[in-house]
Coordinates of C-alpha atoms in Angstrom, one line a residue:
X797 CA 0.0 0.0 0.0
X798 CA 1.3 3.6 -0.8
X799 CA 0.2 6.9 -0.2
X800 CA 1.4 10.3 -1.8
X801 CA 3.5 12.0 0.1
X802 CA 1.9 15.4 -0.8
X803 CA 3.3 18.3 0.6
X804 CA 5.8 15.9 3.2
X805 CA 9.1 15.9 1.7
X806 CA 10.7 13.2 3.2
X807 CA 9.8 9.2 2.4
X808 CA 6.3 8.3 4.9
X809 CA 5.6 5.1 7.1
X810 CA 2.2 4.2 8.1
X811 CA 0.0 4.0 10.9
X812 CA -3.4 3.0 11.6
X813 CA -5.8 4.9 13.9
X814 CA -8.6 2.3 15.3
X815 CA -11.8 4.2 16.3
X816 CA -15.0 2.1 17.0
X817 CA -16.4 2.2 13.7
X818 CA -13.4 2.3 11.3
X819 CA -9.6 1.6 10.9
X820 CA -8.1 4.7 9.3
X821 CA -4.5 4.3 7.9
X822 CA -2.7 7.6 7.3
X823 CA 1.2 9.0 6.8
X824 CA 3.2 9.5 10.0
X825 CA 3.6 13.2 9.2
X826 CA -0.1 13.6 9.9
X827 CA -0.4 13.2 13.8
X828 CA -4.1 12.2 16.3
X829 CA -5.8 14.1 18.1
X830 CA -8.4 14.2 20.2
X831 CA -11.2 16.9 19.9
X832 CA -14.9 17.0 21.7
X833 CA -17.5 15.3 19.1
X834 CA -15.4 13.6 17.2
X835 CA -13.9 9.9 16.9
X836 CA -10.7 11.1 15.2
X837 CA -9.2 14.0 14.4
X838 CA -5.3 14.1 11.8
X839 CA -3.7 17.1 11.6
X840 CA 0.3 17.7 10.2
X841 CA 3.1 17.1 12.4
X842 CA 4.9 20.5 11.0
X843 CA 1.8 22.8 10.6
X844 CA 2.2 25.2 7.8
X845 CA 1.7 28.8 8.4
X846 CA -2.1 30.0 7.9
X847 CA -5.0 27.7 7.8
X848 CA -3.5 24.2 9.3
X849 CA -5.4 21.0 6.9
X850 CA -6.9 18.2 9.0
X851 CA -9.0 15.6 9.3
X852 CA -12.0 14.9 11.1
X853 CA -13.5 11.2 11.5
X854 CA -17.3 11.1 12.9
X855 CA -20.3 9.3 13.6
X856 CA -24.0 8.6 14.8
X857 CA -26.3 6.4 15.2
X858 CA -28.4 5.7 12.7
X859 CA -30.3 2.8 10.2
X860 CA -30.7 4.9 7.7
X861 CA -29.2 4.0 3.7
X862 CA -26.7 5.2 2.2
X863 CA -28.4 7.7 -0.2
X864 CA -30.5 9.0 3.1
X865 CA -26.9 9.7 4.7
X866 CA -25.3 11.2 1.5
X867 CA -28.9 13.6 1.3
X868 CA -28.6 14.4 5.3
X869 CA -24.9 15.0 4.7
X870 CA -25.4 18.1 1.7
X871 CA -27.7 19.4 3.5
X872 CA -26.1 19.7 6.7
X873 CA -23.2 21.4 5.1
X874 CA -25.7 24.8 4.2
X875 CA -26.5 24.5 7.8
X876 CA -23.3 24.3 9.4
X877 CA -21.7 26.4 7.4
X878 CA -22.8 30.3 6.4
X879 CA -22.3 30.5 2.6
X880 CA -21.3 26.8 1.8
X881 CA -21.1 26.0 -2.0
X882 CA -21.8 22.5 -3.1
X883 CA -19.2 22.1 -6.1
X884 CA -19.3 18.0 -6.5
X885 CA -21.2 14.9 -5.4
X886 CA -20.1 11.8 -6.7
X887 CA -19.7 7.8 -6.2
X888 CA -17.6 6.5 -3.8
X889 CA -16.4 3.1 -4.7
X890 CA -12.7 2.0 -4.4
X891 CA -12.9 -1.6 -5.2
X892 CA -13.0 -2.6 -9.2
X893 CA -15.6 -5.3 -8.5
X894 CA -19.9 -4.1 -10.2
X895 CA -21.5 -3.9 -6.2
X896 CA -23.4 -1.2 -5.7
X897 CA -20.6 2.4 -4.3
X898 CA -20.4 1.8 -1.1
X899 CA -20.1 5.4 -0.8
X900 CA -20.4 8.7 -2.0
X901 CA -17.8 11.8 -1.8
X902 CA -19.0 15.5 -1.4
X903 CA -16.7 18.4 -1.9
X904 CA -17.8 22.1 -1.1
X905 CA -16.2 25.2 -0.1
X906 CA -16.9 27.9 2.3
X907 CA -16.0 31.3 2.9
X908 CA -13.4 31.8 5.3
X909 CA -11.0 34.3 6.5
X910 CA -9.8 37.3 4.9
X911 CA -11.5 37.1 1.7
X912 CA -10.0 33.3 1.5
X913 CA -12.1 30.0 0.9
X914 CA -12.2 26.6 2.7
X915 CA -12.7 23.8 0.9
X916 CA -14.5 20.7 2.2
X917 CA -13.8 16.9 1.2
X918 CA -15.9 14.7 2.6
X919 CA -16.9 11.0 2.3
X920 CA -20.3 9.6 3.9
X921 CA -20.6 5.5 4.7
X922 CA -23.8 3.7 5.9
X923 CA -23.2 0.7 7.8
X924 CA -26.7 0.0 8.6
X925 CA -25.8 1.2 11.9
X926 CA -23.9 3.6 11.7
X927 CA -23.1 6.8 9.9
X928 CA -19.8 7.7 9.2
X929 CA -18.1 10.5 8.0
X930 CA -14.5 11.7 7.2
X931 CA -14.0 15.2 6.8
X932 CA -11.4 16.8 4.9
X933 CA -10.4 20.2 4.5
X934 CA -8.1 23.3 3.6
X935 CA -7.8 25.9 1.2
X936 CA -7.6 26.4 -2.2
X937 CA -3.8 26.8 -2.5
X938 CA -3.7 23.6 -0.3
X939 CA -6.0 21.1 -2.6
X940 CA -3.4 20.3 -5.3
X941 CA -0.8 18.9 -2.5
X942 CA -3.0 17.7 0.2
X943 CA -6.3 16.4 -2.0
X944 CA -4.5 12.9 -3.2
X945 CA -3.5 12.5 0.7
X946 CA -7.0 12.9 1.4
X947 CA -8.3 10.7 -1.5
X948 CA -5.7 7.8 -0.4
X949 CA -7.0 8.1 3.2
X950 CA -10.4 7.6 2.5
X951 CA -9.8 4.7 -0.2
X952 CA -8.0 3.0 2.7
X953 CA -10.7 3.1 5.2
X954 CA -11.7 0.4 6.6
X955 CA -15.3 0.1 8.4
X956 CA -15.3 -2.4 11.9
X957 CA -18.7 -3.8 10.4
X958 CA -20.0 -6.2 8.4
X959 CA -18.8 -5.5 4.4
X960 CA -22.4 -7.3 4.2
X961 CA -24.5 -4.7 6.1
X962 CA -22.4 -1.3 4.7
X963 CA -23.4 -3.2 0.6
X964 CA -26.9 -4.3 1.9
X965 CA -27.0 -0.2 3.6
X966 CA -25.8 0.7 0.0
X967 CA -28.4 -0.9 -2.4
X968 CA -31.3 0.1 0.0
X969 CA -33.6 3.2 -0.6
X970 CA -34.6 5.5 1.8
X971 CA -36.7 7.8 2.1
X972 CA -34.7 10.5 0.2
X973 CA -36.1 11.4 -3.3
X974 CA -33.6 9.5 -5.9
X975 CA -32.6 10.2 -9.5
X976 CA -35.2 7.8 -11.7
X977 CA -32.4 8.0 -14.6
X978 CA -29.2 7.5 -12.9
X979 CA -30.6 5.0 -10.7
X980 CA -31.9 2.9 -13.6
X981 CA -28.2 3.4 -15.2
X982 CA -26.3 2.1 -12.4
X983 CA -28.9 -0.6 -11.3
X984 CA -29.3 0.8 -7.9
X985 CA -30.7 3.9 -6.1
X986 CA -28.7 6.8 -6.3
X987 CA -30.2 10.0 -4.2
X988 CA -31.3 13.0 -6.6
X989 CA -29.5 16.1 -6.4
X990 CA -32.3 18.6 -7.7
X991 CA -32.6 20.0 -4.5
X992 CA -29.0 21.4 -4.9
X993 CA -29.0 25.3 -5.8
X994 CA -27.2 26.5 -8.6
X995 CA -24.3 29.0 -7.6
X996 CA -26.3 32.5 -7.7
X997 CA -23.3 34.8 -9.4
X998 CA -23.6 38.3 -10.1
X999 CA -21.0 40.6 -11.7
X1000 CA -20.3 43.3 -8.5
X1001 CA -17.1 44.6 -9.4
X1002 CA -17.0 47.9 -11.9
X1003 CA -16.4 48.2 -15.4
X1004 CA -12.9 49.1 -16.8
X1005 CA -12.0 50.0 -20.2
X1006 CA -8.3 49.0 -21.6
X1007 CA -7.1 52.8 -21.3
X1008 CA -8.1 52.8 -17.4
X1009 CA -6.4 49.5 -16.8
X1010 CA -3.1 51.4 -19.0
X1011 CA -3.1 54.5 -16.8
X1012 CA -3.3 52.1 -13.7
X1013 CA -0.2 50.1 -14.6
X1014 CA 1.5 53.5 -15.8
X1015 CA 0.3 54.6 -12.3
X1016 CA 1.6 52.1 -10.5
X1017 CA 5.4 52.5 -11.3
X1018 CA 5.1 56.6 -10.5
X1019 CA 5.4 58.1 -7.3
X1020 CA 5.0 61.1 -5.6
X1021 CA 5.0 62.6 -1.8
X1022 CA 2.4 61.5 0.0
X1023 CA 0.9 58.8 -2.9
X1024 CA 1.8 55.3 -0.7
X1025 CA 0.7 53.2 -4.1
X1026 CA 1.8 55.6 -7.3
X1027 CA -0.1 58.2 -9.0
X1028 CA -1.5 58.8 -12.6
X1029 CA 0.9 60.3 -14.8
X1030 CA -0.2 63.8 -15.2
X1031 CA -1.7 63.0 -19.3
X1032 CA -4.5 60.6 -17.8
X1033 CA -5.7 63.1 -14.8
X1034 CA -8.6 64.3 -15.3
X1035 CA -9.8 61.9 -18.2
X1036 CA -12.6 59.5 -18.9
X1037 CA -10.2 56.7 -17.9
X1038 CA -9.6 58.7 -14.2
X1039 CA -13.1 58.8 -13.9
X1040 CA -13.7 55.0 -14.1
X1041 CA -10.8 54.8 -12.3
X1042 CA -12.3 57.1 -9.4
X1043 CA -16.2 55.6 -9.4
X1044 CA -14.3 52.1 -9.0
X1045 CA -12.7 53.0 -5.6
X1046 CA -8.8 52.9 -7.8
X1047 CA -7.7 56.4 -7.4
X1048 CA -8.5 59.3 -4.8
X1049 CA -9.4 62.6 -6.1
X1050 CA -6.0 63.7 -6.6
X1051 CA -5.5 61.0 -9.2
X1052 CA -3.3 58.7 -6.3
X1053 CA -3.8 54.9 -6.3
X1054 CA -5.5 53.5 -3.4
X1055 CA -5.0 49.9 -2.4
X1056 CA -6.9 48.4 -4.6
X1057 CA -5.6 50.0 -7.5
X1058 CA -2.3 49.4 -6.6
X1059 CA -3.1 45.9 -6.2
X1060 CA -4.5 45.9 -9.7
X1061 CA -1.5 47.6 -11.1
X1062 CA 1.1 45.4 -9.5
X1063 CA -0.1 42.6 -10.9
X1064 CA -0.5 43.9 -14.7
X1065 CA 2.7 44.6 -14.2
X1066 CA 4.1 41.5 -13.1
X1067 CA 2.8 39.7 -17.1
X1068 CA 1.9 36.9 -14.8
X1069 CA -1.2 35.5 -16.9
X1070 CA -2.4 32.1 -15.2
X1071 CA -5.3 31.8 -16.7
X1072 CA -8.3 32.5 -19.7
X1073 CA -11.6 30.9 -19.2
X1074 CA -14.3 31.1 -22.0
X1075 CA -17.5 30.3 -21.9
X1076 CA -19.9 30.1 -24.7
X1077 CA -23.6 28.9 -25.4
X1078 CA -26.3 29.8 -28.5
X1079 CA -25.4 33.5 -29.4
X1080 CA -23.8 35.0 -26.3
X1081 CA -19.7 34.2 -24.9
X1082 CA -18.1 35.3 -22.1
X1083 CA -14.4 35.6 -20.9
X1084 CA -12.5 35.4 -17.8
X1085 CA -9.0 36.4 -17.6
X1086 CA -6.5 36.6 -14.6
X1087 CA -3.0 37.6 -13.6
X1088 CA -1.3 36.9 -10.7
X1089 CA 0.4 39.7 -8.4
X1090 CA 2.3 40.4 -5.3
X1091 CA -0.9 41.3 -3.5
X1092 CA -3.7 39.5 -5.3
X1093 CA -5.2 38.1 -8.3
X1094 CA -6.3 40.5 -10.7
X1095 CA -9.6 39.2 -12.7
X1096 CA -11.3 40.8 -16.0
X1097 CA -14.3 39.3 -16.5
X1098 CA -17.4 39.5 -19.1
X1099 CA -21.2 38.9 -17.1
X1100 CA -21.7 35.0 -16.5
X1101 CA -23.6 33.4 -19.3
X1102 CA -26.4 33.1 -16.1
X1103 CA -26.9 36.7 -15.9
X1104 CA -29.4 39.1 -18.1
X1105 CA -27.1 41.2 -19.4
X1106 CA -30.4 43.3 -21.0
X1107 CA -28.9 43.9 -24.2
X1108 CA -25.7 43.7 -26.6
X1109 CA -22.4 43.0 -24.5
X1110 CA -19.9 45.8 -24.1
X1111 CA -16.7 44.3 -25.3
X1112 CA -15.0 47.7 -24.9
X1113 CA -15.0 46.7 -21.2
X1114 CA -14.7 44.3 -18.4
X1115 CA -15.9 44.1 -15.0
X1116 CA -12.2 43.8 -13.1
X1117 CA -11.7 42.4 -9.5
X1118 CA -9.0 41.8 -7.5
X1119 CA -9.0 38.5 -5.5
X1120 CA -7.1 36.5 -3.0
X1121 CA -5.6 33.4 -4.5
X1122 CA -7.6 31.2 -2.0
X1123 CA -11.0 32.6 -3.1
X1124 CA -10.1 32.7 -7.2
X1125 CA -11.1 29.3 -8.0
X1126 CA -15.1 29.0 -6.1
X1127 CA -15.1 32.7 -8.0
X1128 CA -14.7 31.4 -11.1
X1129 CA -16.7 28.3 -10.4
X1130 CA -19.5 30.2 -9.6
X1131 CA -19.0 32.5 -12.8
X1132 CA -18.9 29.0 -15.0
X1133 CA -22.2 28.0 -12.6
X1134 CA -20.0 24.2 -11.7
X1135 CA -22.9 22.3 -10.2
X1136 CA -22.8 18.7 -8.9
X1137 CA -23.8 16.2 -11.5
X1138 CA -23.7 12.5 -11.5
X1139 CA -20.9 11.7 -13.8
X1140 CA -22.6 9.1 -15.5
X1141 CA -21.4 7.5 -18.8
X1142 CA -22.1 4.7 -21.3
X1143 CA -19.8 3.0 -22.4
X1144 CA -18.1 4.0 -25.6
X1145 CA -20.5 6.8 -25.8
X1146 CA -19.6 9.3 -28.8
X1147 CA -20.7 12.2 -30.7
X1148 CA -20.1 13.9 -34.1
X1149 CA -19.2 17.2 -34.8
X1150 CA -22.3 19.1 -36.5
X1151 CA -24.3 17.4 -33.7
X1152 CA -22.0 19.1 -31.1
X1153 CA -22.0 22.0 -32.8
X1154 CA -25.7 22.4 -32.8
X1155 CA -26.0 21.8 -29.7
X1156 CA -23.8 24.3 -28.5
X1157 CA -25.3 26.9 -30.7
X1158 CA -29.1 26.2 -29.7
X1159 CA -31.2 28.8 -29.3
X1160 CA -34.5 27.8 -30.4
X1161 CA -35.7 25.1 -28.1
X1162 CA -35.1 22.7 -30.6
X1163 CA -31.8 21.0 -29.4
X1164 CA -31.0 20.8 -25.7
X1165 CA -28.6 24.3 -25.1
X1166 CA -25.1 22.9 -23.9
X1167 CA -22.2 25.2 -22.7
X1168 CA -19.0 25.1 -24.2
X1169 CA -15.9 25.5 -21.4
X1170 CA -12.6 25.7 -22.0
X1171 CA -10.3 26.3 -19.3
X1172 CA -6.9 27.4 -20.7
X1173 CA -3.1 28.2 -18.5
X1174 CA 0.1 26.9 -18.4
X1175 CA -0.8 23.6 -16.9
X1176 CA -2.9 22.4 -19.9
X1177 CA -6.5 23.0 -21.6
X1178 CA -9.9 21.6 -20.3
X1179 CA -12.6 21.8 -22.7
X1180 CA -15.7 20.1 -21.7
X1181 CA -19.7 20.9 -22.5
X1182 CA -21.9 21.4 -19.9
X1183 CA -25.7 19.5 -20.4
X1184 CA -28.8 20.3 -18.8
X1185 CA -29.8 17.3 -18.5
X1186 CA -26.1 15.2 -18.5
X1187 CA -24.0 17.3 -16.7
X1188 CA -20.4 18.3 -17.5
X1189 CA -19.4 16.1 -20.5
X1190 CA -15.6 15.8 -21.6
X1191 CA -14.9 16.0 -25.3
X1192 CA -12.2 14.4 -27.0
X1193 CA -10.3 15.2 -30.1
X1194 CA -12.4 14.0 -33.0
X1195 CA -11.3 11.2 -35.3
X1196 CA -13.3 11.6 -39.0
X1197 CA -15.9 13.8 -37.5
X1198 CA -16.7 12.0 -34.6
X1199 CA -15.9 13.1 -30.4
X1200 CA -15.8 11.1 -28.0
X1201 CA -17.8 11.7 -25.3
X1202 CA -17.5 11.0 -21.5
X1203 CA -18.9 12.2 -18.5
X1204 CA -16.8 14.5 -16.3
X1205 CA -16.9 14.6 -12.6
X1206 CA -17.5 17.9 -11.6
X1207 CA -14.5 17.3 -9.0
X1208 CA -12.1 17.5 -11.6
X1209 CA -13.4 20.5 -12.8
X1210 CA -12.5 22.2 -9.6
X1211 CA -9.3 20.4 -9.6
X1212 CA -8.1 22.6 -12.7
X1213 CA -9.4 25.6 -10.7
X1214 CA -8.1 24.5 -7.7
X1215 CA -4.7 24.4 -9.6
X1216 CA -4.6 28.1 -10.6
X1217 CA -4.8 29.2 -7.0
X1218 CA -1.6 27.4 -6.3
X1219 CA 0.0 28.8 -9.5
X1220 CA -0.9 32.6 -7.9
X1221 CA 1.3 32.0 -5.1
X1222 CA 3.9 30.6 -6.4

């Protein structure tokens, strides 16, 4: 058995934590502990500066299936936490064998501190007696190093009960409503996920034209007495760009850059572009870039595709937002509108191009609308359609006409997000 090491340096042995309901094996750089509530609790032995990832192994009593425990368990993540954002629900089921998943995995994120996101791993069991949970979390700029640690902990848990009860708990409805589709698909119940609300998105930040975002990077390498960020070189005072620039909270009155401008401005001048999103579906398209800087992420963004824009799109300019790292990839999430789906596939499913193509460009009612997605940096390209009715759907390079076609968890969807945060602070 191995583990990644993730963000441990040095070669890891393993231990095994018994609690009364499960045997969880884990690296020796992540140390016990014991907190009220809880029936484990892993945290690392050399806590990194900031928010410190853990761990957190619970459960209660209960007879309840597996699809009433995976239901209980999104909604109790609304509740317990202000703001939560459900970003992927999927099948849990390690072993290669056709028995019903013996579990499910739910990631969401939450707002944090200081304008930074947590983001919330967490895999639900039903024993027939039990209901166990193993909580994950950290932020953003954590997930790429600490999310296959995670994933390796949970594939290695091992329940104290029965293997009998925990599948007989799995291919058991409850009482919560289930997907008629999905559960015919896969043979056995599978919990809907109607109930889920999409992201709710709306473009805040003000509008800025290319010459306003030019006299703030001028700005930014000018100084004068008393201007703590730079200043506006004397040509663009007292212009239509300085006006934008002043409604958006950039500049003072006397043409200095606040905080926030200077925040912009540093990273336009750093040329640090990590990432361009485009979104596109019937006759409207929207893009999403960002660039990293000393002091935040600087992202220029068209309205979502979600939101009534009441009219033709001003291309001229873009609404422009400076983020943390740690809240940059739930932002664009929610810009895309990334909502859980059960990724879902036939096998050897396909499509051809015009077919693709028309669906994409639906506008009639006709043809079910998708949403075309690419994802674009330095780490690769994600292009994927998003279906109404399927989901997020990956699409492959065709071969004489024809795509192939597979569904995409939306987990791996935020992994590629997820990946831009880390690429900010680096």
């Amino acid at each position: 058995m191995k583990f990644s090491t993730g963000p441990a340096s040095r070669e890891s042995a393993l231990l095994v934590a018994e609690t009364p309901h499960a045997h969880v094996t884990h690296p020796d750089w992540l140390e016990t502990s014991a907190f009220d509530g809880a029936d484990l609790v892993l945290t690392p032995v050399e806590r990194p500066d900031g928010f410190v990832p853990n761990l957190v192994l619970t459960s209660v009593a209960s007879t309840a299936p597996l699809t009433d425990a995976a239901a209980a368990a999104v909604r109790a993540a609304g509740a317990q936490h202000d703001g939560a954002y459900m970003i992927a629900v999927d099948l849990w089921h390690p072993s290669p064998d056709e028995s019903p998943a013996r579990g499910r995995r739910i990631i969401f994120a939450y707002p944090g501190d200081d304008g930074r996101d947590v983001v919330v791993a967490k895999w639900v069991w039903a024993t027939g007696s039990h209901h166990v949970h193993l909580s994950a979390s950290c932020v953003p700029s954590q997930w790429t190093g600490y999310s296959p640690v995670f994933d390796g902990i949970a594939a290695h848990l091992a329940l104290t009960t029965d293997p009998a009860e925990t599948a007989e708990a799995a291919a058991r409805a409850g009482d919560a409503p289930l997907d008629a589709v999905v559960t015919a698909r896969v043979g056995n119940p599978i919990e809907s996920l109607d109930d889920i609300p999409a992201p709710a998105f709306a473009s805040a930040a003000p509008r800025l034209s290319p010459d306003a975002l030019q006299a703030v990077l001028t700005g930014t390498a000018r100084s004068r007495i008393g201007a703590a960020h730079g200043v506006l070189a004397r040509r663009d005072r007292g212009t239509a760009s300085a006006h934008e620039l002043r409604d958006a909270g950039w500049i003072d009155d006397d043409g200095r850059l606040t905080r926030d401008g200077s925040a912009a401005g540093a990273a336009l001048a750093a040329k640090r572009h990590i990432a361009t999103v485009q979104a596109r579906r019937g006759d409207r398209a929207a893009l999403l870039i960002a660039y990293a800087g000393p002091r935040g992420v600087l992202v220029l963004h068209d309205p979502a595709l979600s939101e009534d824009v009441g009219g033709p799109a001003d291309t001229a300019s873009r609404h422009a937002v400076v983020l943390d790292p740690d809240h940059m990839p739930v932002f664009v999430a929610a810009w895309l509108g990334v909502t859980p789906g059960w990724p879902v596939s036939e096998p050897d499913e396909q499509i051809a191009a015009d077919e693709l193509a028309a669906h994409i460009g639906a506008t009639d009612g006709a043809v079910e609308p998708w949403t075309e997605v690419l994802i674009r940096g330095d780490d690769g390209d994600l292009y994927d359609v998003v279906s109404p009715s399927r989901g997020w759907l990956r699409i492959g390079a065709p071969v004489d006409g024809i795509h192939p076609l597979r569904a995409e968890p939306t987990a791996v969807v935020f992994d590629r997000l997820a990946l831009l945060s880390t690429r900010a602070l680096a």
